[in-house]
Amino acid sequence: MTDLPADHVRTLLAVVDAGTFDAAAAALHVTPSAVSQRIKSLEQRTGRVLLMRTKPVQLTESGQVIVRFARQLAQLERDARAELGMTTAGEPTRLSIAVNADSLATWFLPALSAVPGVCFELHREDEGHTTQLLREGVVMAAVTSTPDPVQGCSVRSLGSLRYLACASPSLAFTTFADTPVIVFDRYDQLQDRFAGGASAFRHHMPSSTAYLDAVVTGMGWGLIPVSHAVPHLAAGTLVNLAPSRHMDVPLFWQQWKLDSPALAAAATAILEAAATTLVQK
């Protein structure tokens, strides 16, 4: 591959973040024609199509490689400027991380609070799909259920998030197959895996808080993280439908192989929090 001019690489990143050539041009204070010429030049240099010219634009697989490189380059530049004392007063370090909703609602945020001086941009996504955001270069790190590292990333085990099958005492429960079920979204297969196939009558609740509330109010049964289930079980507002069983979802931390002090500090805090809050085997 020939040299990749930094301004061309940054322009591709700007187009992806802005969504259109015109919006990227406004952000970069250049003309749309200049943006188009830089992207074409970059595609000629790589010999690959990098963008699908839709609205918003979409990256090809080759484009994802360049965007990952662009974000890594930007992060290294920010880290170098910080070490040299060249940052503008009050300018924070920024980290983008993908995390599943239940981790976000239980153990993840206290870990981030232990990392001062960093602004976090969190992307909520199902743990089975957070690696896609890594591949696309949208995030620098992710909590994922996938142990296989994304290219250019390292992976470490976090432990498992444990779930209990719960329902409101008011719910007339016969079998899992005959009882309404609460699922998070169309990606959520936990209940089906636990029950060997759950009811086709299902409510979608794409919020950890709404999900818990839906189970407590008797809309259906669902798998609740232990830390959320225990207080309700103790208060009698939930019952454990399978006291001898639980569902453990292994989680992993994947991050760019990048020598970034901010990313390293975040990883340390997250791994330490996971060691004390997730199930370790």
PDB file of C-alpha atoms in Angstrom:
ATOM      1  CA  MET A   1       0.000   0.000   0.000  1.00  0.00           C
ATOM      2  CA  THR A   2       1.292   3.459  -0.874  1.00  0.00           C
ATOM      3  CA  ASP A   3       1.481   6.273   1.650  1.00  0.00           C
ATOM      4  CA  LEU A   4      -1.776   7.403   3.211  1.00  0.00           C
ATOM      5  CA  PRO A   5      -1.759  11.229   3.457  1.00  0.00           C
ATOM      6  CA  ALA A   6      -2.893  12.258   6.926  1.00  0.00           C
ATOM      7  CA  ASP A   7      -5.221  14.973   5.622  1.00  0.00           C
ATOM      8  CA  HIS A   8      -6.939  12.471   3.331  1.00  0.00           C
ATOM      9  CA  VAL A   9      -7.346   9.982   6.167  1.00  0.00           C
ATOM     10  CA  ARG A  10      -8.786  12.674   8.456  1.00  0.00           C
ATOM     11  CA  THR A  11     -11.165  13.707   5.676  1.00  0.00           C
ATOM     12  CA  LEU A  12     -12.520  10.172   5.383  1.00  0.00           C
ATOM     13  CA  LEU A  13     -13.094  10.122   9.130  1.00  0.00           C
ATOM     14  CA  ALA A  14     -14.856  13.484   8.960  1.00  0.00           C
ATOM     15  CA  VAL A  15     -17.174  12.223   6.203  1.00  0.00           C
ATOM     16  CA  VAL A  16     -18.071   9.129   8.226  1.00  0.00           C
ATOM     17  CA  ASP A  17     -18.704  11.110  11.403  1.00  0.00           C
ATOM     18  CA  ALA A  18     -20.677  13.837   9.614  1.00  0.00           C
ATOM     19  CA  GLY A  19     -22.602  11.454   7.378  1.00  0.00           C
ATOM     20  CA  THR A  20     -22.310  13.448   4.142  1.00  0.00           C
ATOM     21  CA  PHE A  21     -19.636  15.154   2.050  1.00  0.00           C
ATOM     22  CA  ASP A  22     -21.278  18.553   2.520  1.00  0.00           C
ATOM     23  CA  ALA A  23     -21.402  18.230   6.313  1.00  0.00           C
ATOM     24  CA  ALA A  24     -17.785  17.067   6.412  1.00  0.00           C
ATOM     25  CA  ALA A  25     -16.753  20.011   4.262  1.00  0.00           C
ATOM     26  CA  ALA A  26     -18.411  22.410   6.696  1.00  0.00           C
ATOM     27  CA  ALA A  27     -16.655  20.743   9.645  1.00  0.00           C
ATOM     28  CA  LEU A  28     -13.266  20.876   7.905  1.00  0.00           C
ATOM     29  CA  HIS A  29     -13.804  24.418   6.525  1.00  0.00           C
ATOM     30  CA  VAL A  30     -13.149  23.303   2.945  1.00  0.00           C
ATOM     31  CA  THR A  31     -15.361  22.919  -0.103  1.00  0.00           C
ATOM     32  CA  PRO A  32     -17.369  19.744  -0.817  1.00  0.00           C
ATOM     33  CA  SER A  33     -15.323  19.425  -4.005  1.00  0.00           C
ATOM     34  CA  ALA A  34     -12.104  19.287  -1.961  1.00  0.00           C
ATOM     35  CA  VAL A  35     -13.590  16.582   0.245  1.00  0.00           C
ATOM     36  CA  SER A  36     -14.640  14.557  -2.792  1.00  0.00           C
ATOM     37  CA  GLN A  37     -11.207  14.896  -4.377  1.00  0.00           C
ATOM     38  CA  ARG A  38      -9.439  13.730  -1.212  1.00  0.00           C
ATOM     39  CA  ILE A  39     -11.676  10.662  -0.908  1.00  0.00           C
ATOM     40  CA  LYS A  40     -11.175   9.793  -4.584  1.00  0.00           C
ATOM     41  CA  SER A  41      -7.411  10.217  -4.191  1.00  0.00           C
ATOM     42  CA  LEU A  42      -7.421   7.953  -1.136  1.00  0.00           C
ATOM     43  CA  GLU A  43      -9.396   5.324  -3.021  1.00  0.00           C
ATOM     44  CA  GLN A  44      -6.959   5.517  -5.927  1.00  0.00           C
ATOM     45  CA  ARG A  45      -4.004   5.111  -3.565  1.00  0.00           C
ATOM     46  CA  THR A  46      -5.516   2.073  -1.860  1.00  0.00           C
ATOM     47  CA  GLY A  47      -7.043   0.634  -5.017  1.00  0.00           C
ATOM     48  CA  ARG A  48     -10.288   0.069  -3.137  1.00  0.00           C
ATOM     49  CA  VAL A  49     -13.707   1.628  -2.783  1.00  0.00           C
ATOM     50  CA  LEU A  50     -13.854   3.054   0.746  1.00  0.00           C
ATOM     51  CA  LEU A  51     -17.327   4.595   0.870  1.00  0.00           C
ATOM     52  CA  MET A  52     -20.780   3.823  -0.415  1.00  0.00           C
ATOM     53  CA  ARG A  53     -22.129   7.209  -1.523  1.00  0.00           C
ATOM     54  CA  THR A  54     -25.436   6.878   0.314  1.00  0.00           C
ATOM     55  CA  LYS A  55     -27.026   9.279   2.796  1.00  0.00           C
ATOM     56  CA  PRO A  56     -25.594   8.826   5.297  1.00  0.00           C
ATOM     57  CA  VAL A  57     -22.462   7.350   3.757  1.00  0.00           C
ATOM     58  CA  GLN A  58     -21.586   3.737   4.566  1.00  0.00           C
ATOM     59  CA  LEU A  59     -18.116   2.272   4.902  1.00  0.00           C
ATOM     60  CA  THR A  60     -16.930  -0.707   2.935  1.00  0.00           C
ATOM     61  CA  GLU A  61     -14.711  -3.257   4.721  1.00  0.00           C
ATOM     62  CA  SER A  62     -11.652  -1.480   3.311  1.00  0.00           C
ATOM     63  CA  GLY A  63     -13.032   1.827   4.503  1.00  0.00           C
ATOM     64  CA  GLN A  64     -13.413   0.417   8.008  1.00  0.00           C
ATOM     65  CA  VAL A  65      -9.680  -0.363   8.053  1.00  0.00           C
ATOM     66  CA  ILE A  66      -8.810   3.224   7.128  1.00  0.00           C
ATOM     67  CA  VAL A  67     -11.254   4.703   9.651  1.00  0.00           C
ATOM     68  CA  ARG A  68      -9.810   2.540  12.452  1.00  0.00           C
ATOM     69  CA  PHE A  69      -6.374   3.836  11.478  1.00  0.00           C
ATOM     70  CA  ALA A  70      -7.705   7.414  11.440  1.00  0.00           C
ATOM     71  CA  ARG A  71      -9.166   7.144  14.953  1.00  0.00           C
ATOM     72  CA  GLN A  72      -6.004   5.507  16.282  1.00  0.00           C
ATOM     73  CA  LEU A  73      -3.925   8.270  14.708  1.00  0.00           C
ATOM     74  CA  ALA A  74      -6.166  10.908  16.273  1.00  0.00           C
ATOM     75  CA  GLN A  75      -5.930   9.255  19.696  1.00  0.00           C
ATOM     76  CA  LEU A  76      -2.118   9.002  19.502  1.00  0.00           C
ATOM     77  CA  GLU A  77      -1.958  12.670  18.524  1.00  0.00           C
ATOM     78  CA  ARG A  78      -4.142  13.671  21.487  1.00  0.00           C
ATOM     79  CA  ASP A  79      -2.031  11.583  23.876  1.00  0.00           C
ATOM     80  CA  ALA A  80       1.215  13.093  22.528  1.00  0.00           C
ATOM     81  CA  ARG A  81      -0.143  16.638  22.822  1.00  0.00           C
ATOM     82  CA  ALA A  82      -1.228  15.946  26.402  1.00  0.00           C
ATOM     83  CA  GLU A  83       2.211  14.582  27.356  1.00  0.00           C
ATOM     84  CA  LEU A  84       3.856  17.634  25.806  1.00  0.00           C
ATOM     85  CA  GLY A  85       1.523  20.023  27.612  1.00  0.00           C
ATOM     86  CA  MET A  86       0.129  21.276  24.318  1.00  0.00           C
ATOM     87  CA  THR A  87      -3.554  20.733  25.060  1.00  0.00           C
ATOM     88  CA  THR A  88      -5.890  23.681  25.324  1.00  0.00           C
ATOM     89  CA  ALA A  89      -6.896  24.529  28.887  1.00  0.00           C
ATOM     90  CA  GLY A  90      -9.795  22.319  29.880  1.00  0.00           C
ATOM     91  CA  GLU A  91      -9.506  20.089  26.805  1.00  0.00           C
ATOM     92  CA  PRO A  92     -10.338  16.537  27.976  1.00  0.00           C
ATOM     93  CA  THR A  93      -9.161  13.206  26.648  1.00  0.00           C
ATOM     94  CA  ARG A  94     -11.996  11.329  24.945  1.00  0.00           C
ATOM     95  CA  LEU A  95     -12.580   7.570  24.738  1.00  0.00           C
ATOM     96  CA  SER A  96     -15.349   5.826  22.804  1.00  0.00           C
ATOM     97  CA  ILE A  97     -16.506   2.472  24.224  1.00  0.00           C
ATOM     98  CA  ALA A  98     -19.268   0.047  23.246  1.00  0.00           C
ATOM     99  CA  VAL A  99     -21.044  -1.697  26.127  1.00  0.00           C
ATOM    100  CA  ASN A 100     -24.165  -3.826  26.558  1.00  0.00           C
ATOM    101  CA  ALA A 101     -27.153  -2.357  28.374  1.00  0.00           C
ATOM    102  CA  ASP A 102     -27.130  -4.673  31.399  1.00  0.00           C
ATOM    103  CA  SER A 103     -23.441  -4.017  32.120  1.00  0.00           C
ATOM    104  CA  LEU A 104     -24.141  -0.316  31.774  1.00  0.00           C
ATOM    105  CA  ALA A 105     -27.021  -0.594  34.246  1.00  0.00           C
ATOM    106  CA  THR A 106     -25.149  -2.683  36.822  1.00  0.00           C
ATOM    107  CA  TRP A 107     -21.358  -2.653  37.199  1.00  0.00           C
ATOM    108  CA  PHE A 108     -19.818  -0.604  34.384  1.00  0.00           C
ATOM    109  CA  LEU A 109     -20.362   3.041  35.347  1.00  0.00           C
ATOM    110  CA  PRO A 110     -18.677   2.800  38.795  1.00  0.00           C
ATOM    111  CA  ALA A 111     -15.584   1.555  36.968  1.00  0.00           C
ATOM    112  CA  LEU A 112     -15.519   4.597  34.683  1.00  0.00           C
ATOM    113  CA  SER A 113     -15.916   6.946  37.641  1.00  0.00           C
ATOM    114  CA  ALA A 114     -12.507   5.732  38.817  1.00  0.00           C
ATOM    115  CA  VAL A 115     -10.852   7.214  35.689  1.00  0.00           C
ATOM    116  CA  PRO A 116     -10.559  10.988  36.156  1.00  0.00           C
ATOM    117  CA  GLY A 117      -9.890  13.491  33.393  1.00  0.00           C
ATOM    118  CA  VAL A 118     -11.450  11.403  30.611  1.00  0.00           C
ATOM    119  CA  CYS A 119     -14.664  12.094  28.694  1.00  0.00           C
ATOM    120  CA  PHE A 120     -16.399   8.853  27.733  1.00  0.00           C
ATOM    121  CA  GLU A 121     -18.558   8.424  24.654  1.00  0.00           C
ATOM    122  CA  LEU A 122     -20.562   5.249  25.313  1.00  0.00           C
ATOM    123  CA  HIS A 123     -22.352   3.298  22.614  1.00  0.00           C
ATOM    124  CA  ARG A 124     -25.034   0.938  23.918  1.00  0.00           C
ATOM    125  CA  GLU A 125     -25.216  -2.247  21.893  1.00  0.00           C
ATOM    126  CA  ASP A 126     -25.975  -5.924  22.464  1.00  0.00           C
ATOM    127  CA  GLU A 127     -22.874  -7.752  23.747  1.00  0.00           C
ATOM    128  CA  GLY A 128     -22.985 -10.016  20.706  1.00  0.00           C
ATOM    129  CA  HIS A 129     -22.737  -7.057  18.337  1.00  0.00           C
ATOM    130  CA  THR A 130     -20.371  -4.595  20.028  1.00  0.00           C
ATOM    131  CA  THR A 131     -17.417  -6.017  18.074  1.00  0.00           C
ATOM    132  CA  GLN A 132     -18.973  -4.669  14.878  1.00  0.00           C
ATOM    133  CA  LEU A 133     -18.435  -1.152  16.209  1.00  0.00           C
ATOM    134  CA  LEU A 134     -14.771  -2.054  16.775  1.00  0.00           C
ATOM    135  CA  ARG A 135     -14.457  -3.324  13.202  1.00  0.00           C
ATOM    136  CA  GLU A 136     -16.030  -0.159  11.861  1.00  0.00           C
ATOM    137  CA  GLY A 137     -13.657   2.017  13.886  1.00  0.00           C
ATOM    138  CA  VAL A 138     -16.535   3.674  15.735  1.00  0.00           C
ATOM    139  CA  VAL A 139     -15.172   2.746  19.171  1.00  0.00           C
ATOM    140  CA  MET A 140     -11.738   2.091  20.669  1.00  0.00           C
ATOM    141  CA  ALA A 141     -12.869  -0.651  23.048  1.00  0.00           C
ATOM    142  CA  ALA A 142     -15.882  -2.819  23.780  1.00  0.00           C
ATOM    143  CA  VAL A 143     -17.481  -5.121  26.308  1.00  0.00           C
ATOM    144  CA  THR A 144     -18.408  -8.136  24.219  1.00  0.00           C
ATOM    145  CA  SER A 145     -19.449 -11.773  24.433  1.00  0.00           C
ATOM    146  CA  THR A 146     -16.950 -12.635  21.703  1.00  0.00           C
ATOM    147  CA  PRO A 147     -13.590 -14.092  22.837  1.00  0.00           C
ATOM    148  CA  ASP A 148     -12.126 -13.964  19.318  1.00  0.00           C
ATOM    149  CA  PRO A 149     -10.228 -10.682  18.932  1.00  0.00           C
ATOM    150  CA  VAL A 150     -11.139  -8.219  16.221  1.00  0.00           C
ATOM    151  CA  GLN A 151      -8.155  -7.590  13.959  1.00  0.00           C
ATOM    152  CA  GLY A 152      -5.812  -5.133  15.641  1.00  0.00           C
ATOM    153  CA  CYS A 153      -7.366  -5.659  19.078  1.00  0.00           C
ATOM    154  CA  SER A 154      -6.403  -7.472  22.254  1.00  0.00           C
ATOM    155  CA  VAL A 155      -8.956  -9.415  24.321  1.00  0.00           C
ATOM    156  CA  ARG A 156      -9.201 -10.221  28.039  1.00  0.00           C
ATOM    157  CA  SER A 157     -11.839 -12.095  30.013  1.00  0.00           C
ATOM    158  CA  LEU A 158     -13.999 -10.033  32.384  1.00  0.00           C
ATOM    159  CA  GLY A 159     -16.078 -12.809  33.962  1.00  0.00           C
ATOM    160  CA  SER A 160     -19.760 -13.609  33.558  1.00  0.00           C
ATOM    161  CA  LEU A 161     -22.895 -11.586  34.175  1.00  0.00           C
ATOM    162  CA  ARG A 162     -25.369 -13.873  35.969  1.00  0.00           C
ATOM    163  CA  TYR A 163     -29.128 -13.795  35.307  1.00  0.00           C
ATOM    164  CA  LEU A 164     -32.100 -15.336  37.150  1.00  0.00           C
ATOM    165  CA  ALA A 165     -35.413 -16.284  35.538  1.00  0.00           C
ATOM    166  CA  CYS A 166     -37.984 -14.150  37.332  1.00  0.00           C
ATOM    167  CA  ALA A 167     -41.637 -13.154  37.193  1.00  0.00           C
ATOM    168  CA  SER A 168     -44.145 -11.240  39.248  1.00  0.00           C
ATOM    169  CA  PRO A 169     -46.029 -13.380  41.811  1.00  0.00           C
ATOM    170  CA  SER A 170     -49.213 -12.124  40.123  1.00  0.00           C
ATOM    171  CA  LEU A 171     -48.308 -13.728  36.795  1.00  0.00           C
ATOM    172  CA  ALA A 172     -50.286 -16.906  36.123  1.00  0.00           C
ATOM    173  CA  PHE A 173     -47.340 -19.102  35.138  1.00  0.00           C
ATOM    174  CA  THR A 174     -47.791 -22.454  33.420  1.00  0.00           C
ATOM    175  CA  THR A 175     -44.723 -23.158  31.270  1.00  0.00           C
ATOM    176  CA  PHE A 176     -42.064 -20.949  29.696  1.00  0.00           C
ATOM    177  CA  ALA A 177     -43.463 -21.762  26.263  1.00  0.00           C
ATOM    178  CA  ASP A 178     -47.009 -20.692  27.209  1.00  0.00           C
ATOM    179  CA  THR A 179     -46.191 -17.550  29.212  1.00  0.00           C
ATOM    180  CA  PRO A 180     -45.514 -14.070  27.782  1.00  0.00           C
ATOM    181  CA  VAL A 181     -41.814 -13.233  27.809  1.00  0.00           C
ATOM    182  CA  ILE A 182     -39.926  -9.945  27.986  1.00  0.00           C
ATOM    183  CA  VAL A 183     -36.993  -9.535  25.590  1.00  0.00           C
ATOM    184  CA  PHE A 184     -34.657  -6.580  25.258  1.00  0.00           C
ATOM    185  CA  ASP A 185     -34.647  -6.253  21.464  1.00  0.00           C
ATOM    186  CA  ARG A 186     -34.535  -8.370  18.319  1.00  0.00           C
ATOM    187  CA  TYR A 187     -30.979  -9.488  19.121  1.00  0.00           C
ATOM    188  CA  ASP A 188     -31.896 -10.798  22.571  1.00  0.00           C
ATOM    189  CA  GLN A 189     -31.829 -14.609  22.555  1.00  0.00           C
ATOM    190  CA  LEU A 190     -31.131 -15.189  26.265  1.00  0.00           C
ATOM    191  CA  GLN A 191     -34.669 -16.167  27.201  1.00  0.00           C
ATOM    192  CA  ASP A 192     -34.947 -18.597  24.288  1.00  0.00           C
ATOM    193  CA  ARG A 193     -31.631 -20.200  25.204  1.00  0.00           C
ATOM    194  CA  PHE A 194     -32.656 -20.519  28.853  1.00  0.00           C
ATOM    195  CA  ALA A 195     -36.096 -21.985  28.164  1.00  0.00           C
ATOM    196  CA  GLY A 196     -35.228 -23.994  25.084  1.00  0.00           C
ATOM    197  CA  GLY A 197     -37.587 -21.759  23.148  1.00  0.00           C
ATOM    198  CA  ALA A 198     -39.727 -19.073  24.754  1.00  0.00           C
ATOM    199  CA  SER A 199     -43.240 -17.964  23.900  1.00  0.00           C
ATOM    200  CA  ALA A 200     -43.959 -16.191  20.618  1.00  0.00           C
ATOM    201  CA  PHE A 201     -45.941 -13.696  22.715  1.00  0.00           C
ATOM    202  CA  ARG A 202     -43.120 -11.327  23.635  1.00  0.00           C
ATOM    203  CA  HIS A 203     -42.710  -7.715  24.666  1.00  0.00           C
ATOM    204  CA  HIS A 204     -39.664  -5.745  23.493  1.00  0.00           C
ATOM    205  CA  MET A 205     -38.244  -3.466  26.209  1.00  0.00           C
ATOM    206  CA  PRO A 206     -34.999  -1.828  24.960  1.00  0.00           C
ATOM    207  CA  SER A 207     -34.030  -0.409  28.362  1.00  0.00           C
ATOM    208  CA  SER A 208     -32.708  -2.255  31.405  1.00  0.00           C
ATOM    209  CA  THR A 209     -34.936  -0.185  33.694  1.00  0.00           C
ATOM    210  CA  ALA A 210     -38.049  -0.691  31.555  1.00  0.00           C
ATOM    211  CA  TYR A 211     -37.242  -4.391  31.233  1.00  0.00           C
ATOM    212  CA  LEU A 212     -37.124  -4.844  35.011  1.00  0.00           C
ATOM    213  CA  ASP A 213     -40.300  -2.786  35.473  1.00  0.00           C
ATOM    214  CA  ALA A 214     -42.116  -4.873  32.857  1.00  0.00           C
ATOM    215  CA  VAL A 215     -41.268  -8.108  34.680  1.00  0.00           C
ATOM    216  CA  VAL A 216     -42.153  -6.668  38.100  1.00  0.00           C
ATOM    217  CA  THR A 217     -45.546  -5.421  36.866  1.00  0.00           C
ATOM    218  CA  GLY A 218     -46.436  -8.867  35.499  1.00  0.00           C
ATOM    219  CA  MET A 219     -46.234  -8.308  31.748  1.00  0.00           C
ATOM    220  CA  GLY A 220     -44.174 -11.466  31.372  1.00  0.00           C
ATOM    221  CA  TRP A 221     -41.194 -13.402  32.690  1.00  0.00           C
ATOM    222  CA  GLY A 222     -37.600 -12.493  31.948  1.00  0.00           C
ATOM    223  CA  LEU A 223     -33.957 -12.966  32.833  1.00  0.00           C
ATOM    224  CA  ILE A 224     -32.857 -10.340  35.358  1.00  0.00           C
ATOM    225  CA  PRO A 225     -29.250  -9.599  36.419  1.00  0.00           C
ATOM    226  CA  VAL A 226     -28.656 -10.932  39.932  1.00  0.00           C
ATOM    227  CA  SER A 227     -27.892  -7.501  41.385  1.00  0.00           C
ATOM    228  CA  HIS A 228     -31.296  -6.246  40.183  1.00  0.00           C
ATOM    229  CA  ALA A 229     -33.205  -9.415  41.032  1.00  0.00           C
ATOM    230  CA  VAL A 230     -32.056  -9.956  44.630  1.00  0.00           C
ATOM    231  CA  PRO A 231     -33.775  -6.893  46.205  1.00  0.00           C
ATOM    232  CA  HIS A 232     -37.063  -7.755  44.501  1.00  0.00           C
ATOM    233  CA  LEU A 233     -36.817 -11.414  45.480  1.00  0.00           C
ATOM    234  CA  ALA A 234     -36.223 -10.369  49.088  1.00  0.00           C
ATOM    235  CA  ALA A 235     -39.201  -7.975  48.971  1.00  0.00           C
ATOM    236  CA  GLY A 236     -41.469 -10.542  47.365  1.00  0.00           C
ATOM    237  CA  THR A 237     -42.129  -8.467  44.255  1.00  0.00           C
ATOM    238  CA  LEU A 238     -40.420 -11.118  42.108  1.00  0.00           C
ATOM    239  CA  VAL A 239     -40.216 -14.902  42.308  1.00  0.00           C
ATOM    240  CA  ASN A 240     -37.406 -17.088  40.993  1.00  0.00           C
ATOM    241  CA  LEU A 241     -38.960 -19.421  38.441  1.00  0.00           C
ATOM    242  CA  ALA A 242     -36.001 -21.817  38.399  1.00  0.00           C
ATOM    243  CA  PRO A 243     -34.201 -21.690  41.780  1.00  0.00           C
ATOM    244  CA  SER A 244     -31.726 -24.397  40.781  1.00  0.00           C
ATOM    245  CA  ARG A 245     -30.763 -22.726  37.496  1.00  0.00           C
ATOM    246  CA  HIS A 246     -29.253 -19.513  36.236  1.00  0.00           C
ATOM    247  CA  MET A 247     -27.851 -18.080  33.018  1.00  0.00           C
ATOM    248  CA  ASP A 248     -24.238 -16.911  32.915  1.00  0.00           C
ATOM    249  CA  VAL A 249     -23.169 -14.682  30.004  1.00  0.00           C
ATOM    250  CA  PRO A 250     -19.369 -14.549  29.603  1.00  0.00           C
ATOM    251  CA  LEU A 251     -18.064 -11.068  28.868  1.00  0.00           C
ATOM    252  CA  PHE A 252     -14.754  -9.959  27.400  1.00  0.00           C
ATOM    253  CA  TRP A 253     -12.904  -6.669  27.064  1.00  0.00           C
ATOM    254  CA  GLN A 254     -11.561  -5.929  23.597  1.00  0.00           C
ATOM    255  CA  GLN A 255      -9.523  -2.835  22.830  1.00  0.00           C
ATOM    256  CA  TRP A 256      -7.219  -1.462  20.201  1.00  0.00           C
ATOM    257  CA  LYS A 257      -3.574  -2.470  20.488  1.00  0.00           C
ATOM    258  CA  LEU A 258      -2.679   1.136  21.113  1.00  0.00           C
ATOM    259  CA  ASP A 259      -0.201   2.632  23.569  1.00  0.00           C
ATOM    260  CA  SER A 260      -2.663   5.139  25.002  1.00  0.00           C
ATOM    261  CA  PRO A 261      -2.426   6.108  28.712  1.00  0.00           C
ATOM    262  CA  ALA A 262      -6.135   6.975  28.851  1.00  0.00           C
ATOM    263  CA  LEU A 263      -7.193   3.691  27.262  1.00  0.00           C
ATOM    264  CA  ALA A 264      -4.865   1.749  29.548  1.00  0.00           C
ATOM    265  CA  ALA A 265      -6.261   3.496  32.636  1.00  0.00           C
ATOM    266  CA  ALA A 266      -9.830   2.762  31.581  1.00  0.00           C
ATOM    267  CA  ALA A 267      -9.002  -0.888  30.902  1.00  0.00           C
ATOM    268  CA  THR A 268      -7.391  -1.273  34.334  1.00  0.00           C
ATOM    269  CA  ALA A 269     -10.412   0.220  36.112  1.00  0.00           C
ATOM    270  CA  ILE A 270     -12.872  -1.915  34.135  1.00  0.00           C
ATOM    271  CA  LEU A 271     -10.940  -5.138  34.707  1.00  0.00           C
ATOM    272  CA  GLU A 272     -10.679  -4.404  38.444  1.00  0.00           C
ATOM    273  CA  ALA A 273     -14.406  -3.701  38.703  1.00  0.00           C
ATOM    274  CA  ALA A 274     -15.285  -6.832  36.765  1.00  0.00           C
ATOM    275  CA  ALA A 275     -13.098  -8.952  39.042  1.00  0.00           C
ATOM    276  CA  THR A 276     -15.191  -7.976  42.061  1.00  0.00           C
ATOM    277  CA  THR A 277     -18.685  -7.795  40.537  1.00  0.00           C
ATOM    278  CA  LEU A 278     -18.899 -10.453  37.828  1.00  0.00           C
ATOM    279  CA  VAL A 279     -18.877 -14.229  38.320  1.00  0.00           C
ATOM    280  CA  GLN A 280     -15.314 -15.517  38.053  1.00  0.00           C
ATOM    281  CA  LYS A 281     -14.641 -19.138  37.115  1.00  0.00           C
TER     282      LYS A 281
END
